[in-house]
Amino acid sequence: MSRNAESTAFRSALEVVRGVEPRVAAAIAAELADQRESLKLIASENYASPATLLAMGNWFSDKYAEGTVGRRFYAGCQNVDTVEALAAEHARELFGASHAYVQPHSGIDANLVAFWAILADRVESPALRKAQARQVNDLTEADWFALRRELGNQRMLGMSLDAGGHLTHGFRPNISGKMFDQRSYGTDPATGLIDYDRVAEAAREFKPLILVAGYSAYPRKVNFRIMREIADSVGATFMVDMAHFAGLVAGKVFTGDFDPVPHAHIVTTTTHKSLRGPRGGMVLCGPELADQVDRGCPMVLGGPLPHVMAAKAVALAEARRPDFADYAQRIVDNAQALADGLLRRGASLVTGGTDNHLVLIDVSGYGLTGRQAEQALLDSGIVTNRNSVPQDPNGAWYTSGIRIGTPALTTRGLGAPEMDATAELIHTVLSQTTPGTGPDGAPSKAKYVLDPAVAESVGKQAADLLTPFPLYPSVDLG
Ligand code: DSN
């Protein structure tokens, strides 16, 4: 694709938008400028390709398509069928899954679809069976009451939030923590690693319906073969949320015991993180759960977003190309170079390093909270997010950690030398930031002191680091 075509496409799109609401066109252009200038280390973000972005801006957005391919609740879905079937085919081929459902709008939606599918498949409820068999009119009020009682209060065992699990894996503030009787497994306090014996013990004691693996802030691989054995030993359905590391699975960096697809009964993911697609979700499963999963819309989800499914098809096609495997490997190489650079400069890392795309710095070693560190880094042109560390004394708001990840900078082309330079910039900011005080002079978990000259100098160095690696080089907005 020529640079001219991509520049023309985006320029023309902006010109059309500008004609109606110039402030929106300006904000879109400003977002590109901001992204180009910042050292983006948010582990869950990336840069989708121009083809993926352009596949979303069209009239597919106008179409309702509840149901699934070939079985819609609306007429005229033949073109939506084409893109949904293509996206699902690419997903099946890419991940070696027998079934793919590409409608979820986000990771949370994908997890809700999976939860529903598991409940509907596993819970012994005569009323639910009647409802499933579309004998809804035969159900009495007492049946509906029994159905709600039987579906509720089922058990889920997932990784705790402060150990790196995700809030949809049963964390109380999320709906999953209210739908399910939930318990969590943590990590070994000495190593920061998952202790599979402890997970097995928790599973034996709790006997969950669902065992969930997957994380958003655990910097290591998970052995899914062992987790499946644990699930099988207690009759649990094994679900993996691979949202963070789907790109590493797609790129065959995570294989064998570390590839969730052959081991899990059901796998959920987002499509926009290391997988580098549009913002959205997806579910993969075997034939046993496929029918229930396909009921996702309208059972759980609002109307599908056909324009996003079109973009998923494009991004998944990109991920099937050989160069995606090279990209996935470079993500991990870069994360390890970043971790090594930080360790050499004296930073404390949860688990002592990484074997995936993310690094979790325990900033209490610098005398800071995660919130202070996050803001000081942001002042210096480095975009990260604060995150709990295991047994975090500062809770989920202030935290003691900074999570950093390499999918986005790897897409720009940065490599090991730039990761070492990035480690130096992060260390400089964190070691020169001190905790501040509140208006009453008391220690504050949010305020901090950083010499603006240091922030400015680091910001300039960060910008210089990015100069040889332009973002969207094919897109010139003029
Ligand atoms: N919010 C995503 C993340 O940053 O990890 C997960 O949902």
mmCIF file of C-alpha atoms and ligand atoms in Angstrom, residues 42-45 107-108 166-167 215-217 243-244 270 272-273 385 387 403, ligand 1:
data_model
loop_
_atom_site.group_PDB
_atom_site.id
_atom_site.type_symbol
_atom_site.label_atom_id
_atom_site.label_comp_id
_atom_site.label_asym_id
_atom_site.label_seq_id
_atom_site.Cartn_x
_atom_site.Cartn_y
_atom_site.Cartn_z
ATOM 1 C CA ILE A 42 1.077 1.080 28.841
ATOM 2 C CA ALA A 43 1.187 -2.714 28.692
ATOM 3 C CA SER A 44 -2.361 -3.063 27.356
ATOM 4 C CA GLU A 45 -2.067 -0.558 24.484
ATOM 5 C CA GLY A 107 -12.716 -8.184 27.152
ATOM 6 C CA ILE A 108 -15.309 -7.820 29.889
ATOM 7 C CA HIS A 166 -8.037 -9.072 36.288
ATOM 8 C CA LEU A 167 -11.014 -7.425 37.940
ATOM 9 C CA TYR A 215 -3.739 -11.828 34.165
ATOM 10 C CA SER A 216 -3.205 -8.189 33.450
ATOM 11 C CA ALA A 217 -0.129 -7.602 35.606
ATOM 12 C CA ALA A 243 -6.301 -10.658 26.695
ATOM 13 C CA HIS A 244 -2.829 -9.430 27.563
ATOM 14 C CA THR A 270 -9.348 -8.654 23.725
ATOM 15 C CA HIS A 272 -6.415 -4.585 20.786
ATOM 16 C CA LYS A 273 -3.532 -5.342 23.144
ATOM 17 C CA ASN A 385 0.069 3.167 34.685
ATOM 18 C CA ASN A 387 -0.619 -0.976 39.492
ATOM 19 C CA ARG A 403 3.328 -1.524 35.154
HETATM 20 N N1 DSN B 1 -7.622 -2.274 31.314
HETATM 21 C C1 DSN B 1 -6.845 -3.379 30.812
HETATM 22 C C2 DSN B 1 -5.439 -3.284 31.231
HETATM 23 O O1 DSN B 1 -4.916 -2.189 31.212
HETATM 24 O O2 DSN B 1 -4.826 -4.278 31.573
HETATM 25 C C3 DSN B 1 -7.417 -4.669 31.190
HETATM 26 O O3 DSN B 1 -8.787 -4.625 31.123
#
